[in-house]
Structure formats: C-alpha cells, structure tokens
C-alpha cells in the first residue's frame, strides 16, 4: 500500500491539496451540489474524464461527508471513482427517503417521541444494505486518493480516525469501506451504533470497533485532514510531499459545510432553561444536542483555519463554503419529503452565487470575506488545481 496515491508525486508540485466535507445527514445534498460544480469546472479545463480524485492529495469526510468521500474515491471495475460528482444529487434524492422514511404529520411527533425513548429513530437497515451493495468488498487501502474519515469509538471513549496515511503501517485500520461509512454516519438517536472487526489473512481478529458518528469528534474534518498530512510529512524520509511539516502557506484547502440554522430560528437560553432530557434530544423537529455539538465543532475549525491562513498571508488558499440561513425542515438532518429535498438542492445552487463568507464567533453569523462569489472562488480553485496537476506531471516526466 502506497503512502501517497496521487498519479504523480506531490513533491513535483508547489501545493498540498485538501478537500473536506462536513457531516449533516440529508443536507449532504448541499456539498454534493458544490462538488458537482467544481468537478464540472475541472472538466472544462482538462476533459470530461477528469474527477476530483485526480486533483486532491487527501479527501476527508465526516458522517454524510464520509459517504460523499467514499462515493468519489472508491474504485469501480475500471479503477475510476464509483460516482462522478454530478451523480451525487440523484443518489440522495433516490435513496434519502428510504434511509430516512417519513411518517405523516399526524403520527410524526408520536413516533418521534417513541423512537427517542426506545431506541434509534431509524433502524439503518436500508442504509447498511445500500452501502454493502455499492461498495461491495472495497477495503480502505483501495481508495483512489488518500482519505481521512473520523469516527468515534464508544467503547474506547475516543475518536478513531481512518486515515490512508496510517493504513500501510496499521493493518487493523484496513476495514471495509462500507463498515467505515456505516460507523461514521451512526448519529446518536438517529441511527444505531455499529460494531465490526478487522482480521488478518489467517482470519485472526486484529481489532474490534464500536463506532458512532464521527461528528461527535470532528463534524468539520478539515483540521484532522491537515494534521494527518502534517504527520505524514514529519515521518516522510523520502520527502514525497516536498514541503516542511508546518508549511501551511503551501496548502490549498476547500472545506464544505452542510448548512446551519438561520440565527432567529436557533435555540434560546429562555427556552432551553425549561428543557428536560427529552427536549434536549428532540425540539422543533431536530436534535439540539447533535446540532450544537456539530456546529460548534465546524465553526471552531473554520475560525482556527481562517486565522491561520490569514497569519500566513495566504487567505486565498483557504475556501470555506457554508450556509447559515436554513429554516424549518431545511435545517433538519432527516426530513426527506419531496419539498424539502428540492429545497436543499436550491440551497446548494443558490450558495454558489453567494459571496465567500467567514464565521464571526461573536455574532454567530457568516460575514462577507471576499469580493467574489463561492462559484467564482471555485472556478479560481479549479484553475489552480489544474495547473498544479499539470505542473506535477511535467516535472515528473522531466525527472524520468
């Protein structure tokens, strides 16, 4: 198993390229729309066969972002990505209502309360079967570029990070991609925790896993991905990456969120002061604990990275795309009515025309941070990614 999976060594280029995708359940449609736009721009530059894996040294994803990561990095029978980015939207539209089956409004609240008290809201059987069918026997080491997927092991009470940068030294991490995806998407109260084992060639158990949603540890996995690259560079005697471990001004990073509540529709201390355990687990059609932990994790990572790239005078190398104007069902992780699915598609499409923004931790809102739209920024990044790939190829051929 190779430490680096790009078609040419990163050391022959100028940049380390990172793509990261947040968790967020059915709201994965939103980054799916963004990824389709980016891949289309890359195809305009380099031909219709271009895929995201051809340009990124590492792709990271948590929960639904982990599913997206698997879709664009797992190999098909021709050793190309299982899905083109443009196919992600239809995947969610087709399978979302079966993963998160809806009840009538009359029964919804009763069923929700009963499920909250007795077990996960959904049994996960359709999702598990779907992932087994699509990913088959694909093992983690077979991804077409380096992948980082955070999960949380409830038996160890600590994060478990599935990382391509470790798997050649840690065969216990070389699990089935389907098991990893089931684990990272097992959101507490929504889907059941997932147990599985990895084994060696003699069928001896290497490790057992007791996993829940990676969003518990890192709903925005960008920082985790960058840390994995840094650790790899630090241990890299062959200098495959051609940069120093902390040389973050040479990183090119795209981080995609899955949306957040509009401020006036968020929770308030006045209301929360009266909540008991059931209200903390279910209020206004969502799970406040999941929402709060997930969004806090995502925003803190964005704040840290925006500050880091600003300090290095390389703000143009970091792009965070997030929407904080979701209301009602759009902000849920599991409402899959036709109306809501169409609404999420529109959110993703509209987000391309919104200005690049950054989170303000004092106000909790996103503020305009650049004189370009997200779509314009993605076109700029597509050009940089294409130039980086061709630079690597030309330099690699020169060394041959």
Short mmCIF file of C-alpha atoms in Angstrom, two decimals:
data_model
loop_
_atom_site.label_atom_id
_atom_site.label_comp_id
_atom_site.label_asym_id
_atom_site.label_seq_id
_atom_site.Cartn_x
_atom_site.Cartn_y
_atom_site.Cartn_z
CA UNK A 1 0.00 0.00 0.00
CA UNK A 2 1.46 3.30 -1.07
CA UNK A 3 1.74 6.27 1.26
CA UNK A 4 0.64 8.61 -1.48
CA UNK A 5 -1.98 7.80 -4.10
CA UNK A 6 -1.80 10.73 -6.49
CA UNK A 7 -0.87 9.80 -10.05
CA UNK A 8 2.28 11.92 -9.70
CA UNK A 9 4.29 12.69 -6.54
CA UNK A 10 3.23 15.82 -4.61
CA UNK A 11 6.91 16.75 -4.31
CA UNK A 12 6.94 17.59 -8.02
CA UNK A 13 4.39 20.36 -7.46
CA UNK A 14 4.03 23.51 -5.40
CA UNK A 15 0.98 22.72 -3.25
CA UNK A 16 -0.62 20.14 -0.97
CA UNK A 17 -4.30 19.92 -1.92
CA UNK A 18 -7.06 19.15 0.59
CA UNK A 19 -10.83 18.69 0.21
CA UNK A 20 -13.03 18.33 3.30
CA UNK A 21 -16.77 17.69 3.70
CA UNK A 22 -18.81 18.18 6.90
CA UNK A 23 -21.45 15.91 8.38
CA UNK A 24 -25.14 16.78 8.22
CA UNK A 25 -27.37 13.89 7.19
CA UNK A 26 -29.65 14.57 4.24
CA UNK A 27 -28.10 18.04 4.00
CA UNK A 28 -25.21 16.29 2.26
CA UNK A 29 -27.10 17.34 -0.88
CA UNK A 30 -25.67 20.84 -0.39
CA UNK A 31 -21.94 19.95 -0.64
CA UNK A 32 -22.95 17.45 -3.34
CA UNK A 33 -24.12 20.36 -5.50
CA UNK A 34 -20.88 22.24 -4.79
CA UNK A 35 -18.73 19.22 -5.69
CA UNK A 36 -20.60 18.77 -8.97
CA UNK A 37 -19.90 22.41 -9.86
CA UNK A 38 -16.19 22.05 -9.03
CA UNK A 39 -15.78 18.82 -10.98
CA UNK A 40 -17.54 20.37 -13.97
CA UNK A 41 -15.10 23.29 -13.90
CA UNK A 42 -12.18 20.85 -13.80
CA UNK A 43 -13.65 19.00 -16.78
CA UNK A 44 -13.87 22.25 -18.73
CA UNK A 45 -10.14 22.62 -18.22
CA UNK A 46 -8.94 19.03 -18.54
CA UNK A 47 -11.61 16.99 -20.29
CA UNK A 48 -14.77 15.08 -19.35
CA UNK A 49 -12.84 12.21 -17.75
CA UNK A 50 -11.45 14.49 -15.01
CA UNK A 51 -12.51 13.53 -11.48
CA UNK A 52 -11.97 15.08 -8.06
CA UNK A 53 -9.56 12.31 -7.02
CA UNK A 54 -7.18 13.39 -9.78
CA UNK A 55 -6.54 16.72 -8.03
CA UNK A 56 -6.60 16.23 -4.26
CA UNK A 57 -3.83 14.71 -2.14
CA UNK A 58 -6.42 13.96 0.52
CA UNK A 59 -10.23 14.00 0.71
CA UNK A 60 -11.79 13.97 4.18
CA UNK A 61 -15.40 13.50 5.24
CA UNK A 62 -17.43 13.02 8.40
CA UNK A 63 -20.80 11.27 8.60
CA UNK A 64 -22.68 12.15 5.40
CA UNK A 65 -19.41 13.75 4.30
CA UNK A 66 -17.79 10.34 4.77
CA UNK A 67 -20.38 8.84 2.43
CA UNK A 68 -19.62 11.54 -0.14
CA UNK A 69 -15.91 10.87 0.26
CA UNK A 70 -16.42 7.17 -0.38
CA UNK A 71 -18.56 7.87 -3.43
CA UNK A 72 -15.87 9.93 -5.16
CA UNK A 73 -12.80 7.91 -4.02
CA UNK A 74 -13.86 4.24 -4.02
CA UNK A 75 -12.89 2.47 -7.27
CA UNK A 76 -15.27 0.95 -9.80
CA UNK A 77 -14.37 -2.02 -12.03
CA UNK A 78 -12.29 0.32 -14.24
CA UNK A 79 -10.38 1.67 -11.23
CA UNK A 80 -12.02 5.07 -11.57
CA UNK A 81 -14.32 6.71 -9.00
CA UNK A 82 -17.54 4.87 -8.23
CA UNK A 83 -19.52 8.08 -8.75
CA UNK A 84 -18.99 11.24 -10.73
CA UNK A 85 -19.77 14.29 -8.60
CA UNK A 86 -22.77 15.16 -10.79
CA UNK A 87 -24.39 11.86 -9.73
CA UNK A 88 -24.37 12.69 -6.00
CA UNK A 89 -27.56 14.76 -6.07
CA UNK A 90 -29.61 11.99 -7.69
CA UNK A 91 -28.16 9.45 -5.22
CA UNK A 92 -29.50 11.49 -2.29
CA UNK A 93 -32.83 12.18 -3.99
CA UNK A 94 -33.36 8.49 -4.73
CA UNK A 95 -32.10 6.91 -1.52
CA UNK A 96 -32.62 9.64 1.10
CA UNK A 97 -36.36 8.92 1.59
CA UNK A 98 -35.57 5.22 2.11
CA UNK A 99 -32.74 5.89 4.56
CA UNK A 100 -34.92 8.35 6.49
CA UNK A 101 -38.53 7.20 5.86
CA UNK A 102 -41.09 9.83 6.75
CA UNK A 103 -44.30 9.48 8.74
CA UNK A 104 -47.43 11.54 8.26
CA UNK A 105 -47.52 14.79 10.19
CA UNK A 106 -50.29 13.35 12.38
CA UNK A 107 -48.10 10.45 13.53
CA UNK A 108 -44.74 12.17 13.30
CA UNK A 109 -44.50 13.59 16.83
CA UNK A 110 -45.83 10.42 18.46
CA UNK A 111 -43.44 8.20 16.52
CA UNK A 112 -40.53 10.56 17.17
CA UNK A 113 -41.14 10.52 20.92
CA UNK A 114 -41.50 6.74 20.97
CA UNK A 115 -38.30 6.25 18.99
CA UNK A 116 -36.37 8.67 21.19
CA UNK A 117 -37.37 6.71 24.28
CA UNK A 118 -36.96 3.19 22.91
CA UNK A 119 -34.01 3.35 20.51
CA UNK A 120 -32.65 4.97 17.34
CA UNK A 121 -35.16 6.85 15.24
CA UNK A 122 -34.21 4.71 12.19
CA UNK A 123 -33.03 1.09 12.10
CA UNK A 124 -30.39 1.80 9.44
CA UNK A 125 -31.12 -1.42 7.54
CA UNK A 126 -31.66 0.27 4.19
CA UNK A 127 -28.51 2.40 4.53
CA UNK A 128 -26.41 -0.58 5.58
CA UNK A 129 -27.67 -2.71 2.71
CA UNK A 130 -27.15 0.10 0.22
CA UNK A 131 -23.55 0.67 1.30
CA UNK A 132 -22.81 -3.07 1.19
CA UNK A 133 -24.25 -3.24 -2.32
CA UNK A 134 -22.46 -0.18 -3.71
CA UNK A 135 -19.06 -0.56 -2.01
CA UNK A 136 -19.00 -4.38 -2.12
CA UNK A 137 -15.69 -5.69 -0.75
CA UNK A 138 -13.72 -2.47 -1.23
CA UNK A 139 -11.15 -2.11 1.53
CA UNK A 140 -9.94 1.19 2.89
CA UNK A 141 -6.48 0.94 1.29
CA UNK A 142 -8.07 0.73 -2.17
CA UNK A 143 -9.33 4.33 -2.33
CA UNK A 144 -8.05 6.25 -5.35
CA UNK A 145 -6.54 9.07 -3.31
CA UNK A 146 -5.70 9.47 0.36
CA UNK A 147 -8.80 9.54 2.54
CA UNK A 148 -9.45 10.63 6.14
CA UNK A 149 -12.72 9.67 7.84
CA UNK A 150 -13.28 10.46 11.56
CA UNK A 151 -15.43 8.19 13.72
CA UNK A 152 -15.89 7.82 17.49
CA UNK A 153 -15.38 4.54 19.36
CA UNK A 154 -17.78 4.45 22.31
CA UNK A 155 -16.01 1.51 23.95
CA UNK A 156 -12.66 3.31 23.98
CA UNK A 157 -14.41 6.67 24.50
CA UNK A 158 -12.14 8.36 21.99
CA UNK A 159 -12.02 9.25 18.30
CA UNK A 160 -10.91 6.66 15.78
CA UNK A 161 -9.51 8.22 12.61
CA UNK A 162 -9.43 6.10 9.49
CA UNK A 163 -6.52 7.56 7.56
CA UNK A 164 -4.79 6.40 4.38
CA UNK A 165 -1.60 7.87 5.79
CA UNK A 166 -1.65 5.24 8.56
CA UNK A 167 -3.17 2.20 6.93
CA UNK A 168 0.08 0.84 5.43
CA UNK A 169 1.51 0.69 8.98
CA UNK A 170 -1.78 -0.16 10.69
CA UNK A 171 -3.47 -3.14 9.00
CA UNK A 172 -6.06 -3.10 11.80
CA UNK A 173 -7.47 0.07 10.18
CA UNK A 174 -7.89 -1.56 6.76
CA UNK A 175 -11.61 -2.16 7.16
CA UNK A 176 -14.31 -2.45 4.54
CA UNK A 177 -15.29 0.98 3.26
CA UNK A 178 -18.93 0.05 3.90
CA UNK A 179 -18.24 -0.57 7.61
CA UNK A 180 -16.37 2.73 7.93
CA UNK A 181 -19.21 4.63 6.26
CA UNK A 182 -21.84 2.95 8.42
CA UNK A 183 -19.79 3.81 11.51
CA UNK A 184 -19.12 7.45 10.72
CA UNK A 185 -22.79 8.07 9.89
CA UNK A 186 -24.25 6.42 13.02
CA UNK A 187 -25.56 9.64 14.56
CA UNK A 188 -26.75 9.11 18.17
CA UNK A 189 -30.57 8.90 18.45
CA UNK A 190 -30.89 8.71 14.63
CA UNK A 191 -29.03 5.55 13.58
CA UNK A 192 -27.69 2.57 15.58
CA UNK A 193 -24.05 2.31 16.68
CA UNK A 194 -22.03 -0.05 14.50
CA UNK A 195 -19.83 -2.98 15.58
CA UNK A 196 -17.37 -4.74 13.29
CA UNK A 197 -13.92 -6.35 13.31
CA UNK A 198 -10.88 -6.30 11.08
CA UNK A 199 -8.99 -9.56 10.53
CA UNK A 200 -5.68 -10.67 9.07
CA UNK A 201 -5.10 -13.22 6.29
CA UNK A 202 -5.48 -16.08 8.75
CA UNK A 203 -8.86 -14.76 9.94
CA UNK A 204 -7.41 -13.63 13.27
CA UNK A 205 -9.11 -10.58 14.73
CA UNK A 206 -6.83 -7.54 14.58
CA UNK A 207 -9.22 -5.09 16.21
CA UNK A 208 -12.85 -4.58 17.13
CA UNK A 209 -14.69 -1.32 16.53
CA UNK A 210 -17.72 0.11 18.37
CA UNK A 211 -18.47 3.21 16.34
CA UNK A 212 -20.82 6.15 16.28
CA UNK A 213 -20.98 9.29 14.17
CA UNK A 214 -17.64 10.96 13.51
CA UNK A 215 -19.38 14.30 14.10
CA UNK A 216 -19.02 13.65 17.83
CA UNK A 217 -15.28 14.18 17.33
CA UNK A 218 -14.93 16.32 14.20
CA UNK A 219 -18.04 17.33 12.28
CA UNK A 220 -15.76 19.53 10.16
CA UNK A 221 -12.79 17.23 9.43
CA UNK A 222 -10.57 19.81 7.69
CA UNK A 223 -8.18 20.21 10.60
CA UNK A 224 -7.97 16.44 11.08
CA UNK A 225 -7.05 16.01 7.40
CA UNK A 226 -4.37 18.68 7.59
CA UNK A 227 -2.95 17.12 10.76
CA UNK A 228 -2.76 13.72 9.06
CA UNK A 229 -0.85 15.27 6.15
CA UNK A 230 1.47 17.05 8.60
CA UNK A 231 2.15 13.83 10.49
CA UNK A 232 2.87 12.05 7.21
CA UNK A 233 5.31 14.79 6.13
CA UNK A 234 7.07 14.64 9.51
CA UNK A 235 7.63 10.90 9.12
CA UNK A 236 8.40 11.09 5.41
CA UNK A 237 12.06 10.20 4.85
CA UNK A 238 11.58 10.19 1.07
CA UNK A 239 10.24 13.78 1.09
CA UNK A 240 7.26 12.75 -1.04
CA UNK A 241 5.43 15.98 -0.25
CA UNK A 242 8.26 18.43 -0.81
CA UNK A 243 7.13 20.78 1.99
CA UNK A 244 8.00 21.28 5.65
CA UNK A 245 5.52 19.85 8.21
CA UNK A 246 4.14 23.26 9.22
CA UNK A 247 4.41 24.98 5.86
CA UNK A 248 0.69 25.66 5.64
CA UNK A 249 1.07 28.50 3.17
CA UNK A 250 1.69 25.72 0.64
CA UNK A 251 -1.67 24.06 1.41
CA UNK A 252 -4.68 24.60 -0.88
CA UNK A 253 -7.83 23.81 1.11
CA UNK A 254 -11.53 23.59 0.20
CA UNK A 255 -13.86 22.95 3.16
CA UNK A 256 -17.58 22.35 2.52
CA UNK A 257 -20.32 22.71 5.14
CA UNK A 258 -23.84 21.28 5.05
CA UNK A 259 -25.71 24.34 6.30
CA UNK A 260 -26.89 25.73 9.63
CA UNK A 261 -29.98 27.35 11.18
CA UNK A 262 -30.71 30.96 10.41
CA UNK A 263 -29.98 32.93 13.58
CA UNK A 264 -33.54 33.82 14.52
CA UNK A 265 -34.56 30.16 14.22
CA UNK A 266 -31.92 28.84 16.62
CA UNK A 267 -32.45 27.84 20.22
CA UNK A 268 -32.57 30.37 23.07
CA UNK A 269 -31.50 30.20 26.69
CA UNK A 270 -35.03 31.16 27.75
CA UNK A 271 -36.48 28.09 26.08
CA UNK A 272 -33.59 25.75 26.89
CA UNK A 273 -33.73 26.68 30.58
CA UNK A 274 -37.01 24.76 30.77
CA UNK A 275 -35.88 21.70 28.83
CA UNK A 276 -35.58 18.22 30.25
CA UNK A 277 -33.75 15.32 28.63
CA UNK A 278 -36.44 14.72 26.01
CA UNK A 279 -36.40 18.33 24.85
CA UNK A 280 -32.61 18.29 24.56
CA UNK A 281 -32.95 15.24 22.33
CA UNK A 282 -35.89 16.48 20.30
CA UNK A 283 -37.13 20.04 19.83
CA UNK A 284 -38.77 21.74 16.84
CA UNK A 285 -38.15 18.72 14.62
CA UNK A 286 -34.43 18.43 15.33
CA UNK A 287 -31.96 17.22 17.94
CA UNK A 288 -30.47 20.23 19.79
CA UNK A 289 -27.52 18.27 21.21
CA UNK A 290 -26.49 16.96 17.79
CA UNK A 291 -26.99 20.39 16.21
CA UNK A 292 -25.00 22.22 18.88
CA UNK A 293 -22.06 19.81 19.06
CA UNK A 294 -21.82 19.53 15.29
CA UNK A 295 -21.99 23.23 14.59
CA UNK A 296 -19.62 24.18 17.41
CA UNK A 297 -17.03 21.76 16.04
CA UNK A 298 -17.44 23.02 12.48
CA UNK A 299 -17.25 26.72 13.32
CA UNK A 300 -14.25 26.39 15.62
CA UNK A 301 -12.29 24.62 12.87
CA UNK A 302 -13.24 27.32 10.36
CA UNK A 303 -12.26 30.08 12.81
CA UNK A 304 -8.90 28.43 13.51
CA UNK A 305 -8.03 27.84 9.85
CA UNK A 306 -9.17 31.27 8.69
CA UNK A 307 -6.90 32.80 11.38
CA UNK A 308 -4.01 30.52 10.40
CA UNK A 309 -4.15 31.27 6.68
CA UNK A 310 -4.59 34.99 7.39
CA UNK A 311 -1.48 34.98 9.58
CA UNK A 312 0.47 33.30 6.77
CA UNK A 313 -0.78 35.86 4.22
CA UNK A 314 -2.32 33.04 2.21
CA UNK A 315 -6.06 33.61 2.71
CA UNK A 316 -6.63 32.90 -0.98
CA UNK A 317 -5.55 29.29 -0.36
CA UNK A 318 -8.43 28.54 2.03
CA UNK A 319 -12.07 28.38 0.94
CA UNK A 320 -14.89 27.57 3.35
CA UNK A 321 -18.36 27.31 1.82
CA UNK A 322 -21.21 27.24 4.33
CA UNK A 323 -24.81 28.49 4.51
CA UNK A 324 -26.22 29.79 7.80
CA UNK A 325 -29.68 30.77 6.55
CA UNK A 326 -31.54 27.44 6.78
CA UNK A 327 -35.01 27.50 8.30
CA UNK A 328 -37.58 24.86 9.26
CA UNK A 329 -37.16 21.42 7.69
CA UNK A 330 -34.19 22.60 5.63
CA UNK A 331 -32.10 22.67 8.81
CA UNK A 332 -33.02 19.09 9.76
CA UNK A 333 -30.74 16.12 9.10
CA UNK A 334 -33.51 13.67 8.23
CA UNK A 335 -36.57 15.31 6.63
CA UNK A 336 -36.76 13.75 3.18
CA UNK A 337 -40.08 14.98 1.81
CA UNK A 338 -40.09 15.95 -1.88
CA UNK A 339 -40.50 19.58 -0.89
CA UNK A 340 -37.51 19.54 1.45
CA UNK A 341 -35.23 17.65 -0.95
CA UNK A 342 -35.98 20.16 -3.69
CA UNK A 343 -35.37 22.95 -1.18
CA UNK A 344 -31.93 21.56 -0.29
CA UNK A 345 -30.99 21.36 -3.97
CA UNK A 346 -31.94 25.01 -4.34
CA UNK A 347 -29.91 25.94 -1.23
CA UNK A 348 -26.84 24.34 -2.81
CA UNK A 349 -27.40 26.04 -6.16
CA UNK A 350 -28.06 29.44 -4.56
CA UNK A 351 -24.96 29.07 -2.38
CA UNK A 352 -22.79 29.21 -5.49
CA UNK A 353 -23.98 32.77 -6.10
CA UNK A 354 -23.46 33.98 -2.53
CA UNK A 355 -20.27 35.84 -1.55
CA UNK A 356 -17.41 34.00 0.14
CA UNK A 357 -18.01 34.39 3.89
CA UNK A 358 -16.39 33.64 7.24
CA UNK A 359 -17.98 32.83 10.60
CA UNK A 360 -17.98 35.61 13.22
CA UNK A 361 -17.80 33.85 16.59
CA UNK A 362 -19.07 36.94 18.41
CA UNK A 363 -22.34 37.13 16.47
CA UNK A 364 -22.64 33.51 15.27
CA UNK A 365 -23.29 34.66 11.71
CA UNK A 366 -21.31 34.46 8.48
CA UNK A 367 -19.97 37.73 7.13
CA UNK A 368 -18.73 38.60 3.64
CA UNK A 369 -14.99 37.96 3.48
CA UNK A 370 -14.09 38.42 -0.20
CA UNK A 371 -15.18 40.25 -3.33
CA UNK A 372 -16.11 37.07 -5.15
CA UNK A 373 -18.92 34.56 -5.02
CA UNK A 374 -18.45 30.96 -3.94
CA UNK A 375 -18.85 29.92 -7.58
CA UNK A 376 -16.17 32.39 -8.71
CA UNK A 377 -13.85 31.16 -5.95
CA UNK A 378 -14.40 27.55 -7.04
CA UNK A 379 -13.51 28.46 -10.63
CA UNK A 380 -10.30 30.06 -9.34
CA UNK A 381 -9.51 26.98 -7.28
CA UNK A 382 -10.27 24.71 -10.26
CA UNK A 383 -7.71 26.61 -12.31
CA UNK A 384 -5.12 26.31 -9.53
CA UNK A 385 -5.84 22.59 -9.12
CA UNK A 386 -5.50 22.01 -12.85
CA UNK A 387 -2.25 23.97 -13.04
CA UNK A 388 -0.88 22.06 -10.05
CA UNK A 389 -1.68 18.71 -11.62
CA UNK A 390 -0.06 19.61 -14.94
CA UNK A 391 2.96 21.06 -13.16
CA UNK A 392 3.43 17.80 -11.28
CA UNK A 393 3.12 15.79 -14.46
CA UNK A 394 5.60 17.89 -16.40
CA UNK A 395 8.17 17.86 -13.59
CA UNK A 396 7.72 14.13 -13.02
CA UNK A 397 8.27 13.45 -16.74
CA UNK A 398 11.38 15.67 -16.62
CA UNK A 399 12.82 13.56 -13.82
CA UNK A 400 12.03 10.27 -15.55
#
